mmCIF file of C-alpha atoms in Angstrom:
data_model
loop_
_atom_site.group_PDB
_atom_site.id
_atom_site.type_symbol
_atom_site.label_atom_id
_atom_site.label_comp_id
_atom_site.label_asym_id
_atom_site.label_seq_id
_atom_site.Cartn_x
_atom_site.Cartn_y
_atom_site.Cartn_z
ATOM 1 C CA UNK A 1 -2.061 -5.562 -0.095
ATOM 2 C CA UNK A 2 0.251 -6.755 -2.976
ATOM 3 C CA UNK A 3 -1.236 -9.703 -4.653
ATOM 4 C CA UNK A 4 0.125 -12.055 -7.903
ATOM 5 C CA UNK A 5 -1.982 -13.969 -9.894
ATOM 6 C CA UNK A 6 -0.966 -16.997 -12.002
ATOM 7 C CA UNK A 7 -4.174 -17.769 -14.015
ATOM 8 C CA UNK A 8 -2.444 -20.937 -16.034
ATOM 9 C CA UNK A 9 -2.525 -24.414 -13.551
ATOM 10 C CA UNK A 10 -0.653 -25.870 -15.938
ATOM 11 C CA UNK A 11 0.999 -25.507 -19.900
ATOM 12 C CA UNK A 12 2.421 -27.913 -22.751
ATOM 13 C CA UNK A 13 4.364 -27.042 -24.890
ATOM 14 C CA UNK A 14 6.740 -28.750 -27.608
ATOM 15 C CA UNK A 15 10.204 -29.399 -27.718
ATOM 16 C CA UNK A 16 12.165 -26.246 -29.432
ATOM 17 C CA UNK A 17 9.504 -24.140 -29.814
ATOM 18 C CA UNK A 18 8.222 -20.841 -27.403
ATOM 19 C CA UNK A 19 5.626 -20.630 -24.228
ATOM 20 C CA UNK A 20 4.712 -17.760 -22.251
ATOM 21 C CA UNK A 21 3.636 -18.270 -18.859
ATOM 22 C CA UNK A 22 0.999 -15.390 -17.656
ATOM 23 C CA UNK A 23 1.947 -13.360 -14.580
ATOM 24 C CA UNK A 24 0.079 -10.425 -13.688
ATOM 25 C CA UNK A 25 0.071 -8.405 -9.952
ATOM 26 C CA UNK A 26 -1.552 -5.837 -8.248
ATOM 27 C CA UNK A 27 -0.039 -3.020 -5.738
ATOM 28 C CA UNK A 28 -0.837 0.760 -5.163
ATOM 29 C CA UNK A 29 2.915 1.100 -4.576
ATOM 30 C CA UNK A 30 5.055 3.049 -7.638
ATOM 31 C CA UNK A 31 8.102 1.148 -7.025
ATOM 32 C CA UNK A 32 8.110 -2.844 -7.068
ATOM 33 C CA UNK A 33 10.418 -5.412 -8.444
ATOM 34 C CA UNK A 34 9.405 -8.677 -10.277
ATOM 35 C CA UNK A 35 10.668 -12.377 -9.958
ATOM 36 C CA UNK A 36 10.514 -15.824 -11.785
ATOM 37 C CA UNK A 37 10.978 -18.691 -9.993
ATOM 38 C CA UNK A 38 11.629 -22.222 -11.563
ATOM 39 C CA UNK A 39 11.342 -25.028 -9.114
ATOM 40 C CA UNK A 40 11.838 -28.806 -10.271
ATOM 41 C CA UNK A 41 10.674 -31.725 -8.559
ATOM 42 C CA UNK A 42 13.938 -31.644 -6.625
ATOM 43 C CA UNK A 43 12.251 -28.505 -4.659
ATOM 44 C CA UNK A 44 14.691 -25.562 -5.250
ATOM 45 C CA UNK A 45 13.581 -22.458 -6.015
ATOM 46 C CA UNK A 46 15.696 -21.106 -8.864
ATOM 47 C CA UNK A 47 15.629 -17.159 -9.802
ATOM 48 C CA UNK A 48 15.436 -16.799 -13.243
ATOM 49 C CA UNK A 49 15.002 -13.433 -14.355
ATOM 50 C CA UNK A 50 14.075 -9.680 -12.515
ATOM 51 C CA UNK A 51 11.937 -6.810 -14.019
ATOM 52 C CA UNK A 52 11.890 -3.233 -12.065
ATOM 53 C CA UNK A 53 9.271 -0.765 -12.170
ATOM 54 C CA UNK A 54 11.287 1.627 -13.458
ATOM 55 C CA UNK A 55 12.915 -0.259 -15.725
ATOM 56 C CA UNK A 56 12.660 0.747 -19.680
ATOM 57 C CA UNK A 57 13.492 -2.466 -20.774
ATOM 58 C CA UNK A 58 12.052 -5.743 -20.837
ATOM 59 C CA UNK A 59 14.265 -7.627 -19.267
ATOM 60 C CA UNK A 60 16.304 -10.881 -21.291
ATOM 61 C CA UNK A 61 18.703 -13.775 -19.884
ATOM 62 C CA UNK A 62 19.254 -16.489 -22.340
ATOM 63 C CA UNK A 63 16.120 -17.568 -23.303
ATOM 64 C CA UNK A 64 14.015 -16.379 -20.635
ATOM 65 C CA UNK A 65 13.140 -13.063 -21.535
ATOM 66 C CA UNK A 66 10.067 -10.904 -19.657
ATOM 67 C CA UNK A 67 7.216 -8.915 -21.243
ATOM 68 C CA UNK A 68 6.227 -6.209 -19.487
ATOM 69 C CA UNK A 69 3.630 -3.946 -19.514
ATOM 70 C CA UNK A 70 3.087 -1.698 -17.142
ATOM 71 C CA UNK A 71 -0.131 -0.504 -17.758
ATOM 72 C CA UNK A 72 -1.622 -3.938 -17.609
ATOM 73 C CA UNK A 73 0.173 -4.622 -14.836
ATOM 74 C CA UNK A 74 1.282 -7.807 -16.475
ATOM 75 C CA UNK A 75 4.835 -9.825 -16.384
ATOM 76 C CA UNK A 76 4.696 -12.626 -18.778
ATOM 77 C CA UNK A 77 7.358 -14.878 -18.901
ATOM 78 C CA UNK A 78 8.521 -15.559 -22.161
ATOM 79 C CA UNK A 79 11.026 -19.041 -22.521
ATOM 80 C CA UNK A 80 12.257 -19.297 -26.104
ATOM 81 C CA UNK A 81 13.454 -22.555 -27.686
ATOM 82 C CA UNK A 82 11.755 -25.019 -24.531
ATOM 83 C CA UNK A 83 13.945 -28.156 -23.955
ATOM 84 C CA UNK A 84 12.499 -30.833 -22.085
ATOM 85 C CA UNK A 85 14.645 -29.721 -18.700
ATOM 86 C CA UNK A 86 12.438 -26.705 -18.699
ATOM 87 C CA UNK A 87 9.428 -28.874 -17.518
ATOM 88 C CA UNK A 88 8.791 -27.329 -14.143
ATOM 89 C CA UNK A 89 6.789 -25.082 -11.516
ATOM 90 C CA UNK A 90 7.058 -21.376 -12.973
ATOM 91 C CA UNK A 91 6.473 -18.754 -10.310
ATOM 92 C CA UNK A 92 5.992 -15.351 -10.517
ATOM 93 C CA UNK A 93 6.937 -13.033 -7.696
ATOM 94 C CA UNK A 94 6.804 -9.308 -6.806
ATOM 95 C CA UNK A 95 9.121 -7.400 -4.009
ATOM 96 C CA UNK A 96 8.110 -3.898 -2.370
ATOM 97 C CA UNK A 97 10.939 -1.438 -1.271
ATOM 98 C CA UNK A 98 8.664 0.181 1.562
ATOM 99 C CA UNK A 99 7.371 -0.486 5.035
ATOM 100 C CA UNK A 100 7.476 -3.341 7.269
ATOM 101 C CA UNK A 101 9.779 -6.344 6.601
ATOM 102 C CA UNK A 102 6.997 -8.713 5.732
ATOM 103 C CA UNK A 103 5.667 -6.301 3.042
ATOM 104 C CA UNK A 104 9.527 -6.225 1.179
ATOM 105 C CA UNK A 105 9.849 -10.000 1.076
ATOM 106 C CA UNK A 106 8.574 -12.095 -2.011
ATOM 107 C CA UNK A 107 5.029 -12.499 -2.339
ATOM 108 C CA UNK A 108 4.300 -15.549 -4.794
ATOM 109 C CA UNK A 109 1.450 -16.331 -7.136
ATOM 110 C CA UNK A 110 0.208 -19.951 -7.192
ATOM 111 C CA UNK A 111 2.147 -20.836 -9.808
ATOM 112 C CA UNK A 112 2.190 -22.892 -13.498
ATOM 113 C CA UNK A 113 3.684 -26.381 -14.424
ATOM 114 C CA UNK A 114 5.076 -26.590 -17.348
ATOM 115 C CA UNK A 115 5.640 -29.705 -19.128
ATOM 116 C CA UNK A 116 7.786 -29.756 -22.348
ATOM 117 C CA UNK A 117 6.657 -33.099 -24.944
ATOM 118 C CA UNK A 118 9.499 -34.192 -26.926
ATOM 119 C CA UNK B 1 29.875 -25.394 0.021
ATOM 120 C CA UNK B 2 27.980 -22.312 -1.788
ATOM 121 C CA UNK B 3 24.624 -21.238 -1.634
ATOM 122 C CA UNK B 4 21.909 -22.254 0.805
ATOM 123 C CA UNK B 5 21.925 -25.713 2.504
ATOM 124 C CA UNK B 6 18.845 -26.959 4.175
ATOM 125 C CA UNK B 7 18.905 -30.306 6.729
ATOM 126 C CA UNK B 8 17.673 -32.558 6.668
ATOM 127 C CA UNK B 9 15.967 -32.750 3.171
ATOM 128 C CA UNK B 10 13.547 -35.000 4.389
ATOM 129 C CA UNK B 11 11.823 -35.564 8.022
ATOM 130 C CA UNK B 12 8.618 -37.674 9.567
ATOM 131 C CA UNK B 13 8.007 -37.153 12.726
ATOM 132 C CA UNK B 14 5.192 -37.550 14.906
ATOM 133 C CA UNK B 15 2.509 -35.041 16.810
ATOM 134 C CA UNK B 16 4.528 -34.948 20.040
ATOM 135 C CA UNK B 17 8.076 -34.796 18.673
ATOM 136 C CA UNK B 18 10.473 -32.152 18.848
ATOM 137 C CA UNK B 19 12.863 -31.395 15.961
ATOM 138 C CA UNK B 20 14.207 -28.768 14.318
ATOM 139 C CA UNK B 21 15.186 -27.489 10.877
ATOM 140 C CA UNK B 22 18.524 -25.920 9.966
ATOM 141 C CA UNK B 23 19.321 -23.612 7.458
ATOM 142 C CA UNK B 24 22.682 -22.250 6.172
ATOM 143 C CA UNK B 25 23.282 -19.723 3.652
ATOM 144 C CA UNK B 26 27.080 -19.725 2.271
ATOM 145 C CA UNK B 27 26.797 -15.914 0.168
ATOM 146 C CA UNK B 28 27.569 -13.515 2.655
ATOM 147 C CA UNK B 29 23.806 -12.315 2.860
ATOM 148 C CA UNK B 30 22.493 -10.107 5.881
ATOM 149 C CA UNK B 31 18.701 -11.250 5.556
ATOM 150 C CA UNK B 32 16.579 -14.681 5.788
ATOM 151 C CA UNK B 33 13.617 -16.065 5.487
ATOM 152 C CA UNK B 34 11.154 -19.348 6.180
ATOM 153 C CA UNK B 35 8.646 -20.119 3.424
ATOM 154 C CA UNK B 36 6.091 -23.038 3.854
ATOM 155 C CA UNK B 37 4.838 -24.644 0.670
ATOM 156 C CA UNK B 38 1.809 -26.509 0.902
ATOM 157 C CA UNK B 39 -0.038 -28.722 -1.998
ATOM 158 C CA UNK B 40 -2.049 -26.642 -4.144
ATOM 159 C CA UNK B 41 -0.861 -23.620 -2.363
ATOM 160 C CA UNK B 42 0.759 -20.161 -2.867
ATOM 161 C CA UNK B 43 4.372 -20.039 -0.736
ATOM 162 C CA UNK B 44 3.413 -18.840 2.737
ATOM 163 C CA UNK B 45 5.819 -16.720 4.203
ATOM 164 C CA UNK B 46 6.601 -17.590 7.957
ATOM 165 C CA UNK B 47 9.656 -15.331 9.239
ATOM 166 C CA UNK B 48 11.658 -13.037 8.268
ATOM 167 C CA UNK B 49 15.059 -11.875 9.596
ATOM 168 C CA UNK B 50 16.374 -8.805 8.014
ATOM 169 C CA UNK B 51 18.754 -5.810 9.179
ATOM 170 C CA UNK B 52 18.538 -7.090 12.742
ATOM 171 C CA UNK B 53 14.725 -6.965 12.408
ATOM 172 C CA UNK B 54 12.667 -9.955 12.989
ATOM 173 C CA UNK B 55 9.159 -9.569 11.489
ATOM 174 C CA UNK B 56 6.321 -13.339 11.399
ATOM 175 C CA UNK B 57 3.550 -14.032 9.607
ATOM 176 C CA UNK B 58 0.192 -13.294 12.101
ATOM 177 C CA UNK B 59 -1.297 -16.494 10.684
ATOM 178 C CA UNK B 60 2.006 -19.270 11.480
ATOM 179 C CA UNK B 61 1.184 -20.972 14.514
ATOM 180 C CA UNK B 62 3.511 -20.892 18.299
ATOM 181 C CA UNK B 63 4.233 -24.623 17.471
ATOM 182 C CA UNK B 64 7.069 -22.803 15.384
ATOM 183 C CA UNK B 65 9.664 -20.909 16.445
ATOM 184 C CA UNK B 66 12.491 -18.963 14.515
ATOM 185 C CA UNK B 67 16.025 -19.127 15.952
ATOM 186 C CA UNK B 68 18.754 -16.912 13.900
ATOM 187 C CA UNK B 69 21.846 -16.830 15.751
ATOM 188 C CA UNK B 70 23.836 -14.732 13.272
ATOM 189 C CA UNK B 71 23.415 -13.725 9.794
ATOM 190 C CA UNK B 72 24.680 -17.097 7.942
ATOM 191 C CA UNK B 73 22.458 -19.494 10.129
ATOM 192 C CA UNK B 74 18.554 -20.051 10.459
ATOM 193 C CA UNK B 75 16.410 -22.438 12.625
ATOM 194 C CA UNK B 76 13.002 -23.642 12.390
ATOM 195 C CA UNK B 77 12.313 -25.086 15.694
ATOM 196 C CA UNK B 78 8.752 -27.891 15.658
ATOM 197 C CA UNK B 79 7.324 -29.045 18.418
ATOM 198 C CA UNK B 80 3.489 -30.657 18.745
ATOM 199 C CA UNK B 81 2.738 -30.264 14.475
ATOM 200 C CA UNK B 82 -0.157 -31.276 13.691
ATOM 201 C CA UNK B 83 -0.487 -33.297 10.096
ATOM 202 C CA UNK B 84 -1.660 -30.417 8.495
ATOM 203 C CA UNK B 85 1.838 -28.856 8.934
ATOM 204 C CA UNK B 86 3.386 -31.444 6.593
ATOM 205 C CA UNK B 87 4.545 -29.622 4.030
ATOM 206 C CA UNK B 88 7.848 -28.136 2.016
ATOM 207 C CA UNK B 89 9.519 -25.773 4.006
ATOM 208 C CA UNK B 90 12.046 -23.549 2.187
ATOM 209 C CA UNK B 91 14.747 -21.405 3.288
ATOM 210 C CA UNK B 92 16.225 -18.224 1.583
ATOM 211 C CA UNK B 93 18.121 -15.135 1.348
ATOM 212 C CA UNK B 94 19.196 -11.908 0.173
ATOM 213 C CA UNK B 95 21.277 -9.139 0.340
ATOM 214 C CA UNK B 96 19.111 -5.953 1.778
ATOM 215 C CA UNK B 97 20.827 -2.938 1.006
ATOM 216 C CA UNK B 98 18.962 0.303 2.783
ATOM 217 C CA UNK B 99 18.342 2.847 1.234
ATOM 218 C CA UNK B 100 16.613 5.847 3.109
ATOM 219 C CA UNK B 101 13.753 6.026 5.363
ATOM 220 C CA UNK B 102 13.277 2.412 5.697
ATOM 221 C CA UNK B 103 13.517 1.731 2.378
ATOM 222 C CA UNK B 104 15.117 -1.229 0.865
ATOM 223 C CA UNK B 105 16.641 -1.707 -2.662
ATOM 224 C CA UNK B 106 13.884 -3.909 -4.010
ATOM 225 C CA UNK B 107 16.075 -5.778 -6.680
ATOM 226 C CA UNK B 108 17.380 -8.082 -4.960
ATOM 227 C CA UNK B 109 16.504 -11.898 -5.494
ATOM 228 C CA UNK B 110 16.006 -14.398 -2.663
ATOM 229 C CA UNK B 111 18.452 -17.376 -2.877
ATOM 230 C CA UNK B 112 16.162 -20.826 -1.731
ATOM 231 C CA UNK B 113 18.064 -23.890 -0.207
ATOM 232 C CA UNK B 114 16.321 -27.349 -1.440
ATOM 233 C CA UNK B 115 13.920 -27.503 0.864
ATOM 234 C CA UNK B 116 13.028 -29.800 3.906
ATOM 235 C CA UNK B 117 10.213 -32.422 2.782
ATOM 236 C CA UNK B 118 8.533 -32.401 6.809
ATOM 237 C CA UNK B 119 5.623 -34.598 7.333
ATOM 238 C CA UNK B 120 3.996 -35.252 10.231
ATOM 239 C CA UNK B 121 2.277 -38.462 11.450
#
């Protein structure tokens, strides 16, 4: 079974300067896509950034950008330049392509708050 | 209206009620889903609707029951909770595209509504 695992409860970090929030996953299957989630204290869930398997890449948008490594089995999410509306629930998600329905929606790891000090 | 739109955002209701949860999704998607986030838990995934194909979680109890009457519209119906059910229960969802031999494009990103805030007394 595919499993995520978010081994940070919770981060600080300053105003303006970088975090990375750990993400790393586990699955026997070759092909997988991976998610970050932001969700404020209003409850949304908002998709932030996507990493395939197969992708060369890290993948960047703004300044959320994704380090990947394969190997490792790791997704870190990297947020450049924190501001304090950044201070939020990260989650960290993986997607299968294969077999029953269950198995190709989101799995979620448990999940890091983020708080960003002025 | 775009996106996903839960109601109600927030609901009490007691052990023997009967309610239900609505969910509407606004992008033109063909698949959705019911999440249930606990306190100091990992999102639970209840139901899934996707290419006509209904697949549940073994675990979620009969107290609730999935309606999906088309592709833009999702229910949660409730009925005898108990008050460990209280939780956040999210909606989402996403545009499958199949590609052979039951597979799925995997890159596709669930859209969430904001959640209904349920607890139960």
């Amino acid at each position: 079974a595919q499993k995520i695992t978010q081994t940070q409860p919770g981060m600080f970090v300053q105003e303006k300067e970088a975090v990375t929030l750990d993400c790393t996953y586990d699955t026997s299957d070759p092909s997988y896509g991976l998610f970050w989630y932001k969700q404020p204290s209003s409850g949304e869930m908002i998709f932030l950034i996507y990493q395939g398997s197969y992708d060369q890449q890290n993948a960047t948008e703004g300044r959320y950008s994704l380090n990947f490594q394969k190997a490792r089995k790791s997704a870190n999410l990297v947020i450049s330049a924190s501001q304090l509306g950044d201070s939020a629930m990260y989650f960290c998600a993986m997607r299968l392509p294969s077999g029953d329905t269950g198995r190709r929606a989101l799995t979620f790891g448990s999940g890091t708050r983020l708080q960003v000090q002025p | 209206e775009t996106g996903v739109t839960q109601t109600p955002r927030h609901l009490v209701m007691g052990m023997t009620n009967k309610k239900s949860l609505k969910c509407e999704q606004h992008l033109g998607h063909n698949a959705m889903y019911w999440y249930k986030q606990s306190a100091k838990k990992p999102l639970e995934l209840m139901f899934v609707y996707s290419l006509e194909e209904r697949v549940e979680n073994n675990s979620v109890p009969s107290r609730f029951s999935p309606e999906c009457p088309n592709s833009s519209h999702l229910f949660l119906h409730l009925h005898t909770l108990q008050p460990e059910d209280s939780a956040l229960y999210l909606c989402a969802s996403s545009q499958e595209v199949e590609l052979i031999a039951s597979n799925i494009d995997y890159n596709s990103p669930l859209h969430f509504g904001n959640g209904t805030r349920l607890t139960v007394t």
